[in-house]
Coordinates of C-alpha atoms in Angstrom, one line a residue:
M1 CA 33.1 -16.2 -13.7
G2 CA 31.8 -19.7 -12.7
S3 CA 28.1 -20.3 -12.3
G4 CA 28.6 -21.3 -8.7
L5 CA 30.3 -17.9 -7.8
L6 CA 27.7 -16.0 -9.8
T7 CA 24.7 -17.6 -8.1
L8 CA 26.4 -17.1 -4.7
I9 CA 26.8 -13.4 -5.5
I10 CA 23.1 -13.2 -6.4
L11 CA 22.1 -14.8 -3.1
V12 CA 24.3 -12.5 -1.1
I13 CA 22.8 -9.5 -2.8
L14 CA 19.3 -10.8 -2.3
S15 CA 19.9 -11.5 1.4
T16 CA 21.3 -8.1 2.2
C17 CA 19.1 -6.3 4.7
Y18 CA 18.9 -3.0 6.5
T19 CA 20.7 -3.9 9.7
N20 CA 20.3 -0.3 11.1
G21 CA 16.7 0.3 9.9
L22 CA 15.4 2.9 7.5
T23 CA 16.7 6.4 6.8
L24 CA 14.9 9.2 5.2
N25 CA 16.5 8.4 1.9
D26 CA 14.9 4.9 2.0
L27 CA 11.4 6.3 2.0
Y28 CA 9.5 6.6 -1.3
P29 CA 10.4 10.0 -2.8
Y30 CA 8.5 12.8 -1.2
G31 CA 8.6 16.6 -1.5
T32 CA 7.1 19.3 -3.7
Q33 CA 9.8 18.5 -6.3
H34 CA 8.1 15.1 -6.7
G35 CA 4.6 16.6 -7.0
D36 CA 3.5 16.4 -3.4
T37 CA 1.2 18.9 -1.8
M38 CA 2.8 20.0 1.4
R39 CA 1.7 21.7 4.6
T40 CA 3.4 22.6 7.9
G41 CA 1.3 22.3 11.1
S42 CA -2.0 21.5 9.3
S43 CA -3.7 18.8 7.3
L44 CA -3.7 18.6 3.5
P45 CA -6.9 19.3 1.6
G46 CA -9.0 16.4 0.4
V47 CA -8.1 14.7 -2.9
S48 CA -10.3 12.8 -5.2
I49 CA -9.2 9.3 -6.5
Q50 CA -9.6 8.5 -10.1
P51 CA -10.3 5.7 -10.8
P52 CA -11.9 4.8 -7.5
I53 CA -10.8 1.9 -5.3
N54 CA -13.2 -1.0 -4.8
N55 CA -13.2 -3.9 -2.3
F56 CA -11.8 -1.6 0.5
V57 CA -11.8 -2.8 4.1
R58 CA -14.6 -1.9 6.5
L59 CA -16.4 0.6 4.3
S60 CA -19.5 -1.6 4.0
P61 CA -20.4 -5.3 4.0
A62 CA -19.8 -5.3 0.2
G63 CA -16.8 -3.1 0.3
L64 CA -17.8 0.5 -0.5
T65 CA -15.9 2.3 -3.3
V66 CA -13.3 4.7 -2.1
T67 CA -13.4 8.0 -3.9
G68 CA -11.0 10.3 -2.0
Y69 CA -8.5 10.7 0.8
R70 CA -7.0 13.3 3.1
V71 CA -3.6 13.3 4.8
R72 CA -4.1 14.5 8.4
H73 CA -1.2 16.2 10.2
V74 CA -2.0 14.4 13.4
G75 CA -0.6 11.2 12.0
F76 CA -3.3 9.4 10.0
L77 CA -4.8 9.0 6.6
A78 CA -8.6 9.5 6.2
I79 CA -10.0 7.5 3.3
Q80 CA -13.4 8.6 2.2
N81 CA -16.6 8.1 0.3
D82 CA -19.0 11.0 0.8
D83 CA -19.7 11.0 4.5
D84 CA -18.2 7.5 5.2
E85 CA -14.6 7.4 6.3
I86 CA -12.0 4.9 7.4
F87 CA -9.0 6.2 9.4
L88 CA -5.6 4.5 9.1
H89 CA -3.5 5.6 12.1
L90 CA 0.2 5.2 11.8
L91 CA 1.2 7.3 14.8
Q92 CA -1.6 9.6 16.1
S93 CA -1.0 11.6 19.2
S94 CA -2.1 15.0 20.4
V95 CA 0.8 17.3 21.5
D96 CA 2.4 19.9 19.4
F97 CA 2.1 19.8 15.6
S98 CA 3.3 23.3 14.7
N99 CA 6.5 21.9 13.1
T100 CA 5.0 18.7 11.6
E101 CA 5.4 18.6 7.8
V102 CA 2.9 16.5 5.9
Y103 CA 3.2 15.5 2.2
G104 CA 0.8 13.7 0.0
R105 CA 0.2 12.7 -3.7
T106 CA -1.1 10.0 -6.0
T107 CA 1.2 8.7 -8.7
A108 CA 1.4 6.1 -11.4
D109 CA 5.2 6.3 -11.8
P110 CA 6.2 2.9 -13.2
G111 CA 9.4 2.7 -11.2
L112 CA 7.6 3.3 -7.9
I113 CA 4.8 0.9 -8.8
N114 CA 7.4 -1.8 -9.5
R115 CA 9.1 -1.1 -6.2
A116 CA 5.8 -1.4 -4.3
M117 CA 4.7 -4.5 -6.2
D118 CA 8.0 -6.3 -5.4
Q119 CA 7.8 -5.3 -1.7
I120 CA 4.2 -6.6 -1.4
N121 CA 4.9 -9.8 -3.3
E122 CA 7.8 -10.5 -1.0
A123 CA 5.5 -10.5 2.1
F124 CA 2.4 -11.8 0.2
P125 CA 3.6 -13.9 -2.7
N126 CA 1.8 -13.8 -6.0
T127 CA -0.4 -10.9 -5.1
F128 CA 0.5 -8.7 -8.1
C129 CA 1.9 -9.8 -11.4
S130 CA 2.6 -8.4 -14.8
T131 CA -1.0 -9.0 -16.0
S132 CA -2.5 -7.3 -12.9
P133 CA 0.0 -4.8 -11.5
P134 CA -0.8 -1.9 -9.3
T135 CA -2.1 1.1 -11.3
Q136 CA -1.7 3.9 -8.7
L137 CA -0.1 4.7 -5.4
I138 CA -1.1 7.1 -2.6
I139 CA 2.0 8.3 -0.8
A140 CA 1.6 10.1 2.5
T141 CA 4.7 11.3 4.4
W142 CA 5.1 12.8 7.9
I143 CA 8.4 14.6 8.7
D144 CA 9.3 16.1 12.1
F145 CA 6.1 14.8 13.5
Q146 CA 5.5 16.6 16.9
K147 CA 9.0 18.1 16.8
A148 CA 9.1 20.6 19.7
G149 CA 11.3 21.3 22.7
T150 CA 13.4 18.2 23.5
N151 CA 11.3 16.0 21.2
P152 CA 13.4 15.6 17.9
G153 CA 10.3 14.6 16.0
S154 CA 9.3 11.3 14.2
N155 CA 9.5 10.4 10.5
F156 CA 7.3 7.9 8.8
Q157 CA 5.4 7.2 5.6
L158 CA 2.3 5.3 4.3
V159 CA 2.0 4.0 0.8
I160 CA -1.4 2.7 -0.5
V161 CA -0.9 0.4 -3.4
T162 CA -3.9 -0.5 -5.6
N163 CA -5.1 -1.7 -8.9
E164 CA -8.7 -0.7 -7.9
S165 CA -9.7 -4.2 -6.8
I166 CA -6.5 -5.3 -4.9
T167 CA -5.2 -2.9 -2.3
F168 CA -2.3 -3.1 0.2
G169 CA -0.5 -0.7 2.5
I170 CA 3.2 -0.3 3.2
A171 CA 4.1 1.5 6.5
L172 CA 7.6 2.8 6.8
Y173 CA 9.0 4.0 10.2
V174 CA 12.3 5.8 10.1
N175 CA 12.3 6.8 13.7
V176 CA 9.7 7.3 16.5
S177 CA 10.3 9.8 19.3
I178 CA 7.1 9.3 21.4
T179 CA 6.4 6.3 23.6
T180 CA 2.8 5.5 22.8
A181 CA 0.3 6.6 20.2
T182 CA -3.0 5.6 18.7
T183 CA -2.5 3.1 15.9
G184 CA -4.6 0.8 13.7
L185 CA -7.9 1.3 12.0
D186 CA -11.1 3.0 12.9
S187 CA -14.1 4.1 10.9
N188 CA -17.3 6.1 10.7
I189 CA -19.6 4.2 8.3
N190 CA -23.3 5.1 8.1
S191 CA -22.9 7.1 11.4
N192 CA -21.6 3.9 13.0
N193 CA -18.3 4.7 14.8
I194 CA -15.8 1.9 15.3
P195 CA -12.9 2.9 17.7
P196 CA -9.2 2.4 16.7
D197 CA -8.0 -1.2 16.7
P198 CA -4.3 -1.2 17.8
S199 CA -4.0 -4.9 16.9
F200 CA -3.9 -4.0 13.2
F201 CA -0.2 -3.3 13.6
P202 CA 2.0 -5.9 15.4
F203 CA 3.5 -3.4 17.8
G204 CA 0.1 -2.2 19.0
T205 CA 0.4 1.2 20.7
D206 CA 4.0 0.6 21.8
V207 CA 5.4 2.4 18.8
M208 CA 8.8 3.3 20.1
D209 CA 10.3 0.0 18.9
A210 CA 8.6 0.0 15.5
P211 CA 11.6 1.3 13.5
A212 CA 13.8 -1.5 14.8
M213 CA 11.4 -4.4 14.5
M214 CA 11.5 -7.0 11.8
L215 CA 7.9 -7.2 11.0
N216 CA 6.9 -9.0 7.8
S217 CA 9.6 -7.5 5.6
N218 CA 13.3 -8.0 5.4
I219 CA 13.7 -4.3 6.2
P220 CA 13.3 -3.2 9.8
G221 CA 10.5 -0.7 10.4
T222 CA 8.6 -1.8 7.3
Y223 CA 5.2 -3.4 7.7
I224 CA 3.0 -4.6 4.7
F225 CA -0.7 -5.2 5.2
S226 CA -3.8 -6.0 3.2
L227 CA -6.6 -3.4 2.9
N228 CA -9.0 -5.7 1.0
H229 CA -12.5 -6.2 2.4
I230 CA -12.6 -9.8 1.0
L231 CA -9.8 -11.9 -0.3
P232 CA -9.0 -10.8 -3.9
D233 CA -8.2 -13.0 -6.8
T234 CA -4.4 -13.0 -7.0
C235 CA -1.9 -14.3 -9.6
S236 CA -1.3 -18.0 -10.3
S237 CA 1.7 -19.9 -8.9
V238 CA 3.7 -19.0 -12.0
C239 CA 3.8 -15.3 -11.0
F240 CA 6.9 -14.2 -9.1
S241 CA 8.3 -10.8 -8.1
C242 CA 11.6 -10.1 -9.7
K243 CA 13.5 -10.7 -6.4
A244 CA 11.8 -13.9 -5.6
R245 CA 12.3 -15.3 -9.1
L246 CA 16.0 -14.4 -9.1
A247 CA 16.3 -16.2 -5.7
Q248 CA 14.6 -19.3 -7.1
L249 CA 16.8 -19.4 -10.2
A250 CA 19.9 -19.1 -8.1
C251 CA 18.8 -22.0 -5.9
E252 CA 18.0 -24.1 -8.9
A253 CA 21.4 -23.4 -10.4
L254 CA 23.2 -24.4 -7.2
K255 CA 21.2 -27.7 -7.0
I256 CA 21.9 -28.5 -10.7
N257 CA 25.6 -28.0 -10.2
G258 CA 25.6 -30.3 -7.1
E259 CA 26.6 -27.4 -4.8
D260 CA 25.6 -26.8 -1.3
V261 CA 22.5 -24.6 -1.0
P262 CA 21.6 -22.2 1.8
A263 CA 18.6 -22.9 4.1
S264 CA 16.6 -20.2 2.4
C265 CA 16.4 -22.3 -0.7
N266 CA 14.2 -24.7 1.1
N267 CA 11.5 -22.1 1.7

């Protein structure tokens, strides 16, 4: 096989996107068979995080250490340190939660960590690299959210990716069956309540279109965001995610061979 054809195949593979959005199979693995705790119609019990997360957004001027979390069945993740909490709302609303299934766990599975690292590096280049990869994930999943009557329910997931000092979130929306909802961040720190900020997500409270939107990922319905209180030290310019590095190598090979290169090679 010629080098030109090989590099073209690589670029085609790399440029493939989810034209119809996410499905349940595209979520990070969830379920009791994967180690999740699961409840129907109620929140999960609180879970301690070991080791804790530092440099977390809004928990204090210096970035208070996060020591635990709780997956709430009403559509948000509560991240905690003693009495201080930050609430990350993916799709909070108050109707009928009797059929809502919630799943949650922490994991250090190398395959899932590499998947999350590559997704974050695609949106935020050189954030994680082999010398400072994520060390744990928090995976929270909502299935059949508010499924009742004629409402078929919504399905979405939140993945917190951290190496204790650098922390990002990945929100994945398979489908949304309610028009508006509370989204964004709010907090209760030192008895100081900050209301939810819908501008944290690019779709605001108009969540119906979230699964079809191209946000900052090449996969519709996937939004990647920083949860660092201050900008962390990231990798040097020589650090690349696997996908980005393959794309660069393919572009360089095409140029060396004097072949036409796609516009994406100029990025």
